[in-house]
Amino acid sequence: MADTGAVKSEDTPFEGGPMDGRVLPVLVGPTGNPPKTYRIPVPDAAGGPPTVLVYRRVPRGHSKRLGLPRGWKYEFDPEGRSGGRLKWPWSKPESQAGGKPSDTDG
């Protein structure tokens, strides 16, 4: 294999779900942090579409003095929400399952 050069990875633990207790090398970005979500496609034994396991990045701990994250870990997200949408202050909140709120005007 070719030398990866400046590509860096960080051993990151996984908690919950099928990957519980495993530590995998995860590529870090230009800021030195791993991605916010980690998706793992698992092939179906019957040949159907693969199941995608979704893990969310959470801080492993915080430093005492400044409260900065001391590293990252991934926690299993069983709902598998898409977290790729940017949350701008002027964006509408995500729709709720109840539909429209009822009118109180009469």
Tab-separated table of C-alpha atoms in Angstrom:
chain	number	residue	atom	x	y	z
A	1	MET	CA	0.000	0.000	0.000
A	2	ALA	CA	1.033	3.575	-0.521
A	3	ASP	CA	2.131	5.791	2.340
A	4	THR	CA	-0.784	7.928	3.559
A	5	GLY	CA	1.478	10.881	4.379
A	6	ALA	CA	-0.331	13.547	6.378
A	7	VAL	CA	-3.538	11.564	6.937
A	8	LYS	CA	-4.019	11.073	10.670
A	9	SER	CA	-6.290	8.779	12.611
A	10	GLU	CA	-7.287	8.492	16.242
A	11	ASP	CA	-8.229	5.314	18.116
A	12	THR	CA	-11.829	5.983	19.119
A	13	PRO	CA	-13.966	3.765	21.425
A	14	PHE	CA	-17.546	2.789	20.529
A	15	GLU	CA	-20.289	2.375	23.156
A	16	GLY	CA	-23.647	0.666	22.776
A	17	GLY	CA	-25.088	-1.343	19.931
A	18	PRO	CA	-23.257	-4.110	18.091
A	19	MET	CA	-19.901	-2.268	18.217
A	20	ASP	CA	-19.900	-1.936	22.037
A	21	GLY	CA	-16.410	-2.144	23.512
A	22	ARG	CA	-14.536	-1.938	20.219
A	23	VAL	CA	-11.869	0.635	19.475
A	24	LEU	CA	-11.363	1.573	15.826
A	25	PRO	CA	-8.955	3.998	14.145
A	26	VAL	CA	-11.079	6.871	12.813
A	27	LEU	CA	-9.701	9.450	10.388
A	28	VAL	CA	-9.603	12.968	11.822
A	29	GLY	CA	-10.304	16.133	9.882
A	30	PRO	CA	-8.209	19.295	9.510
A	31	THR	CA	-9.260	20.442	13.000
A	32	GLY	CA	-8.049	17.199	14.582
A	33	ASN	CA	-11.565	15.978	15.434
A	34	PRO	CA	-13.284	12.829	14.147
A	35	PRO	CA	-16.576	13.248	12.236
A	36	LYS	CA	-19.769	14.014	14.222
A	37	THR	CA	-21.525	10.916	12.907
A	38	TYR	CA	-20.049	7.557	11.981
A	39	ARG	CA	-22.135	5.285	9.750
A	40	ILE	CA	-21.352	1.585	9.425
A	41	PRO	CA	-23.156	-0.358	6.661
A	42	VAL	CA	-23.796	-3.991	7.645
A	43	PRO	CA	-24.621	-6.298	4.699
A	44	ASP	CA	-27.812	-8.371	4.905
A	45	ALA	CA	-27.300	-12.153	4.960
A	46	ALA	CA	-30.276	-12.657	2.623
A	47	GLY	CA	-28.865	-10.279	0.014
A	48	GLY	CA	-31.237	-7.417	0.795
A	49	PRO	CA	-30.302	-3.795	1.410
A	50	PRO	CA	-27.625	-3.253	4.071
A	51	THR	CA	-28.514	-2.068	7.565
A	52	VAL	CA	-26.740	1.146	8.545
A	53	LEU	CA	-25.589	1.559	12.148
A	54	VAL	CA	-25.311	5.202	13.226
A	55	TYR	CA	-22.994	6.387	15.991
A	56	ARG	CA	-22.806	9.967	17.337
A	57	ARG	CA	-19.622	11.642	18.592
A	58	VAL	CA	-19.689	12.705	22.257
A	59	PRO	CA	-16.890	13.999	24.516
A	60	ARG	CA	-15.008	11.288	26.417
A	61	GLY	CA	-14.378	13.668	29.312
A	62	HIS	CA	-13.573	17.299	30.101
A	63	SER	CA	-10.454	18.988	31.430
A	64	LYS	CA	-10.685	20.414	34.947
A	65	ARG	CA	-9.543	23.949	34.359
A	66	LEU	CA	-11.076	25.002	31.027
A	67	GLY	CA	-13.731	22.329	30.505
A	68	LEU	CA	-12.371	21.377	27.085
A	69	PRO	CA	-13.085	17.905	25.660
A	70	ARG	CA	-10.269	15.425	26.486
A	71	GLY	CA	-11.067	13.188	23.560
A	72	TRP	CA	-14.034	11.683	21.781
A	73	LYS	CA	-16.054	8.489	21.774
A	74	TYR	CA	-19.008	7.301	19.726
A	75	GLU	CA	-22.374	6.347	21.235
A	76	PHE	CA	-24.914	4.214	19.388
A	77	ASP	CA	-27.952	6.047	18.012
A	78	PRO	CA	-30.683	3.401	17.560
A	79	GLU	CA	-33.032	5.850	15.796
A	80	GLY	CA	-30.355	6.721	13.236
A	81	ARG	CA	-31.472	10.318	12.778
A	82	SER	CA	-29.870	12.088	9.864
A	83	GLY	CA	-27.719	14.739	11.585
A	84	GLY	CA	-26.380	16.279	8.446
A	85	ARG	CA	-28.641	19.316	8.397
A	86	LEU	CA	-27.235	22.658	9.540
A	87	LYS	CA	-29.137	24.336	12.347
A	88	TRP	CA	-29.370	28.026	11.595
A	89	PRO	CA	-31.079	30.383	14.062
A	90	TRP	CA	-33.669	31.349	11.430
A	91	SER	CA	-34.476	27.777	10.369
A	92	LYS	CA	-37.864	26.312	11.167
A	93	PRO	CA	-37.847	23.619	13.867
A	94	GLU	CA	-38.258	20.033	12.734
A	95	SER	CA	-41.894	18.986	12.351
A	96	GLN	CA	-43.335	16.960	15.189
A	97	ALA	CA	-45.421	13.803	14.824
A	98	GLY	CA	-48.561	15.523	16.166
A	99	GLY	CA	-49.004	17.691	13.082
A	100	LYS	CA	-50.192	21.295	13.295
A	101	PRO	CA	-50.890	22.793	16.704
A	102	SER	CA	-54.603	23.320	17.342
A	103	ASP	CA	-56.057	26.801	17.003
A	104	THR	CA	-57.197	28.410	20.235
A	105	ASP	CA	-58.868	31.371	18.502
A	106	GLY	CA	-62.131	29.495	18.116
